Coordinates of C-alpha atoms in Angstrom, one line a residue:
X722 CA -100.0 43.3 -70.1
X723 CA -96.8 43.2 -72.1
X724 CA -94.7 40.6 -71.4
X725 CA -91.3 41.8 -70.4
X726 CA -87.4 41.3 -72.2
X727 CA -84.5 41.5 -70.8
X728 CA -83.0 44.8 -71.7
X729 CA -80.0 44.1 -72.8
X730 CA -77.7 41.1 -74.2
X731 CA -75.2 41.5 -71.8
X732 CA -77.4 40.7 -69.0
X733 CA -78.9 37.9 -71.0
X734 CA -75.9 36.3 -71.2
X735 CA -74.7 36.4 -67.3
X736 CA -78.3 35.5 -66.7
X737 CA -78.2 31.8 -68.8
X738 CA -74.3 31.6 -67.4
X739 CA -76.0 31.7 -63.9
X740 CA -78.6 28.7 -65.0
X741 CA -75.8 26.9 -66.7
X742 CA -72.7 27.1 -64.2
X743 CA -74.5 26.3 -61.3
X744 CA -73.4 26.1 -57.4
X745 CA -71.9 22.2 -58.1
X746 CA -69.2 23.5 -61.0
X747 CA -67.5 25.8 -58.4
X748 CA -68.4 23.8 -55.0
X749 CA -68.3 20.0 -56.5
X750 CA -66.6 19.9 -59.5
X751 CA -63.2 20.5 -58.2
X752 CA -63.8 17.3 -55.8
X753 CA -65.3 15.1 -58.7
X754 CA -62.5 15.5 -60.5
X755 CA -59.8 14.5 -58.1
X756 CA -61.6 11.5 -57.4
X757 CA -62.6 10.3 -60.5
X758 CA -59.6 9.9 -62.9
X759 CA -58.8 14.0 -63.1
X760 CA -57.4 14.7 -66.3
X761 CA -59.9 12.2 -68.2
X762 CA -62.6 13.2 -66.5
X763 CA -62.2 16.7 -67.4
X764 CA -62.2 15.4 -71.1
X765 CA -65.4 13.2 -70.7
X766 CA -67.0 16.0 -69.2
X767 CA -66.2 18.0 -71.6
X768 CA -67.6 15.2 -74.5
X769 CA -70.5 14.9 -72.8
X770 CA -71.0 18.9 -72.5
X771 CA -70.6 19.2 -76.6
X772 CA -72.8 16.3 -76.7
X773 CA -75.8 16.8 -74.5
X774 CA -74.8 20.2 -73.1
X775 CA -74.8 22.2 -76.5
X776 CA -78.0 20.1 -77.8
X777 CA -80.6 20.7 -75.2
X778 CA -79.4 24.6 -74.5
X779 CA -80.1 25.1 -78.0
X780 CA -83.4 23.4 -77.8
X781 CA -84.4 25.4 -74.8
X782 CA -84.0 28.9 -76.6
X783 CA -85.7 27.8 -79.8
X784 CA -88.5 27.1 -77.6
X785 CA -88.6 30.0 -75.6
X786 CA -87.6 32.1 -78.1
X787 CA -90.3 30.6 -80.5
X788 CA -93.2 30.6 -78.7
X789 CA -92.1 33.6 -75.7
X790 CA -94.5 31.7 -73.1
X791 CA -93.9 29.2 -70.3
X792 CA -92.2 25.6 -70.6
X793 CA -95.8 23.8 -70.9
X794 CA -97.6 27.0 -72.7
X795 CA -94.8 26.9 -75.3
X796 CA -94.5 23.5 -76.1
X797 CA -98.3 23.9 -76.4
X798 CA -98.3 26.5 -79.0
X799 CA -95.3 25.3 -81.0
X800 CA -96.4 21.2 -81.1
X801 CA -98.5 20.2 -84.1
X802 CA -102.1 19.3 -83.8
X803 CA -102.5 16.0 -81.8
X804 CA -99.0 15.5 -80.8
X805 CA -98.0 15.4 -77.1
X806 CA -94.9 17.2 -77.1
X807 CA -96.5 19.7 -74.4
X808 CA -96.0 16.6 -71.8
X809 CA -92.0 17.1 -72.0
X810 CA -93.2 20.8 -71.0
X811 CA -94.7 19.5 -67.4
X812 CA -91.4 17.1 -66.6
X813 CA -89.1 20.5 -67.3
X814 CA -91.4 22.0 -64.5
X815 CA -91.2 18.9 -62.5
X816 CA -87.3 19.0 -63.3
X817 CA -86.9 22.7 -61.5
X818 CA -88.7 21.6 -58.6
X819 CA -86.4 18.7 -58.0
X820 CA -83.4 20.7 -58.8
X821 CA -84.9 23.7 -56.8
X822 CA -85.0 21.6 -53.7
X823 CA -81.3 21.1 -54.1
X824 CA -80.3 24.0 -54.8
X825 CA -82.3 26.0 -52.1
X826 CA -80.6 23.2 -49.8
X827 CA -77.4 24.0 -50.6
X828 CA -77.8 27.4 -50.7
X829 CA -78.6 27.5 -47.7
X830 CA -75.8 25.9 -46.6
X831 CA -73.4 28.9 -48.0
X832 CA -75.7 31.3 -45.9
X833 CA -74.6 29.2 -42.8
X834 CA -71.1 29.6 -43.4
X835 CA -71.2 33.0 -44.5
X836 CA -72.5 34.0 -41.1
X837 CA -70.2 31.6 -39.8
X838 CA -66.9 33.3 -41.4
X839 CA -68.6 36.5 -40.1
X840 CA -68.6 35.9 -36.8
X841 CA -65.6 34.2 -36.5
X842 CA -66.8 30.5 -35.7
X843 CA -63.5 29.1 -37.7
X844 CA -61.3 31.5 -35.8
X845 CA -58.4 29.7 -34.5
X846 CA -59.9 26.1 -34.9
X847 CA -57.9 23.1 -35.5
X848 CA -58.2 21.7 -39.0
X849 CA -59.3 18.5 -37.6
X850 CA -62.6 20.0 -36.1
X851 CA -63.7 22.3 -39.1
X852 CA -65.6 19.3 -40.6
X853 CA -67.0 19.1 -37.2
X854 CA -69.1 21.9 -38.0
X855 CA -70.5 20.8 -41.2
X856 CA -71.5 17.9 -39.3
X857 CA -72.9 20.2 -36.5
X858 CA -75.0 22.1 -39.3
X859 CA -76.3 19.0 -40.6
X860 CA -77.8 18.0 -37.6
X861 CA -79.3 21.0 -36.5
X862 CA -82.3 21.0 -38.7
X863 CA -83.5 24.8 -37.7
X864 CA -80.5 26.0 -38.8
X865 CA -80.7 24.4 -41.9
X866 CA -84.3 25.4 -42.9
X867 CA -84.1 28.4 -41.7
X868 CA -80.9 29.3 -43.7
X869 CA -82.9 27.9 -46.7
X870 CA -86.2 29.7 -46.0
X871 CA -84.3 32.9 -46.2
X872 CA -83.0 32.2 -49.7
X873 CA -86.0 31.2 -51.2
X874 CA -87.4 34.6 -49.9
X875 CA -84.4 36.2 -51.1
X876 CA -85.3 34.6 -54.9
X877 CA -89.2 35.6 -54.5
X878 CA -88.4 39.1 -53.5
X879 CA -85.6 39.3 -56.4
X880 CA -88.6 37.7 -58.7
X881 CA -91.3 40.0 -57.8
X882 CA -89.1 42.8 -58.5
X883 CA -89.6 42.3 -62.7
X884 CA -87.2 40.7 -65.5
X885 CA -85.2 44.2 -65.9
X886 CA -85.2 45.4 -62.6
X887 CA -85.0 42.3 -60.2
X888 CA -83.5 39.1 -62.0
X889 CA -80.9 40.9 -65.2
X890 CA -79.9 43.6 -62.7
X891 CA -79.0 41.4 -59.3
X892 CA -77.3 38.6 -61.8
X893 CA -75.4 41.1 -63.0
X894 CA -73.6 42.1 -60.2
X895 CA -73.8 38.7 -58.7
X896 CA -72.4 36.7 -61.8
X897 CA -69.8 39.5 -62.1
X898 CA -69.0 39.3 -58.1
X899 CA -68.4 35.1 -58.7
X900 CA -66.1 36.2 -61.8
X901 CA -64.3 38.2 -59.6
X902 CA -63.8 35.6 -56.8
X903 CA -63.3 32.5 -59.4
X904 CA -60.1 34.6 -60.4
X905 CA -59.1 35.5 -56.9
X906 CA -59.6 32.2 -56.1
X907 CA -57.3 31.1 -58.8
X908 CA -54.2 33.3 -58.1
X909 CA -54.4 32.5 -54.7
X910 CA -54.2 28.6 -55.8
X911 CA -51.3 29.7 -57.6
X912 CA -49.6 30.7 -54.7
X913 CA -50.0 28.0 -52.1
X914 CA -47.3 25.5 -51.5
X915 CA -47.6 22.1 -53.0
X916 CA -48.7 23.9 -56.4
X917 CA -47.4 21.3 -58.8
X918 CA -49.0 18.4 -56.7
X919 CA -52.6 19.8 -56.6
X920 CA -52.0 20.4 -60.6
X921 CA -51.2 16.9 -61.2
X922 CA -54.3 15.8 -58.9
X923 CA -56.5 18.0 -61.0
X924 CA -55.0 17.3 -64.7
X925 CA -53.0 14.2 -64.6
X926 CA -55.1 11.3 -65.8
X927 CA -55.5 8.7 -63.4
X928 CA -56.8 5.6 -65.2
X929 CA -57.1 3.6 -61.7
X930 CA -60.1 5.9 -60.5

């Protein structure tokens, strides 16, 4: 069977955005940067993302790209003869699993809150008792697996529907839909009071944190 492409680059591209941005850049990153020095911390991330970032993406597409088979498989068919680079190929599976039950975990947590927003659970709440619900959510453990059960299906059924048609098609109108909302997102920020304060959280180095 051939083994199938992605068809075009486009798609390529908002699919490896999708690996590299992750869920903790737009949830977590805001937060981590408040609280740990914001301005210099935005330029050590950045360091460490020319640093480490640039290094091991590259590695990962000369890999793939090389040897067009699985992490394990390619590492087997690019290594020379009795080396054991093809042992790096089972901690990068070992890696996804980890990251996958993170991921799937947190995911699931969005698919809580969308149906919350839906049906109007914030509606007229007092500030003080929205973290209530997160709290609520995290000890309600049906809620929570179900929620996550639902988007590993989601992933399997967007899987089993092939490279062209399931995963480069639905990231392409899900990466585009999260460019959309990062820059609504962004204009709305630039309309709330207190605008210069949250800039100086964000930007200002704080050396003390």
């Amino acid at each position: 069977m051939e083994r199938e492409s992605f068809k075009s680059r486009i798609g390529f591209i908002l699919v490896s955005a999708g690996c590299a941005i992750g869920i903790g850049n737009v949830w977590k990153y805001p937060w981590l940067v408040g609280q740990n020095g914001g301005g210099i911390f935005v330029l050590f991330y950045l360091l460490f993302l020319i640093c480490m970032g640039i290094p091991v993406l590259t590695m990962e597409l000369a890999v793939g790209r090389g040897s067009r088979k699985s992490a394990v498989k390619g590492y087997e068919t690019l290594e020379p003869a009795g080396s054991k680079w093809h042992v790096h190929g089972w901690f990068c599976v070992a890696g996804n699993y980890l990251l996958m039950m993170y991921y799937t975990t947190v995911s699931g947590w969005m698919l809580s809150y969308f149906f919350k927003f839906t049906f109007g659970t914030f509606d007229g709440m007092a500030a003080e008792k929205v973290n209530g619900v997160f709290g609520g959510m995290l000890g309600n453990p049906e809620e929570m697996a179900l929620c996550m059960a639902l988007t590993v299906i989601g992933g399997f059924l967007v899987c089993s529907m092939g490279m062209q048609k399931g995963l480069e098609k639905v990231t392409k109108w899900m990466m585009l839909g999260l460019l959309a909302l990062i820059v609504v997102l962004a204009v709305h920020s630039l309309l709330l009071p207190g605008l210069g304060k949250g800039r100086a959280f964000i930007c200002c180095p704080a050396w003390s944190a």
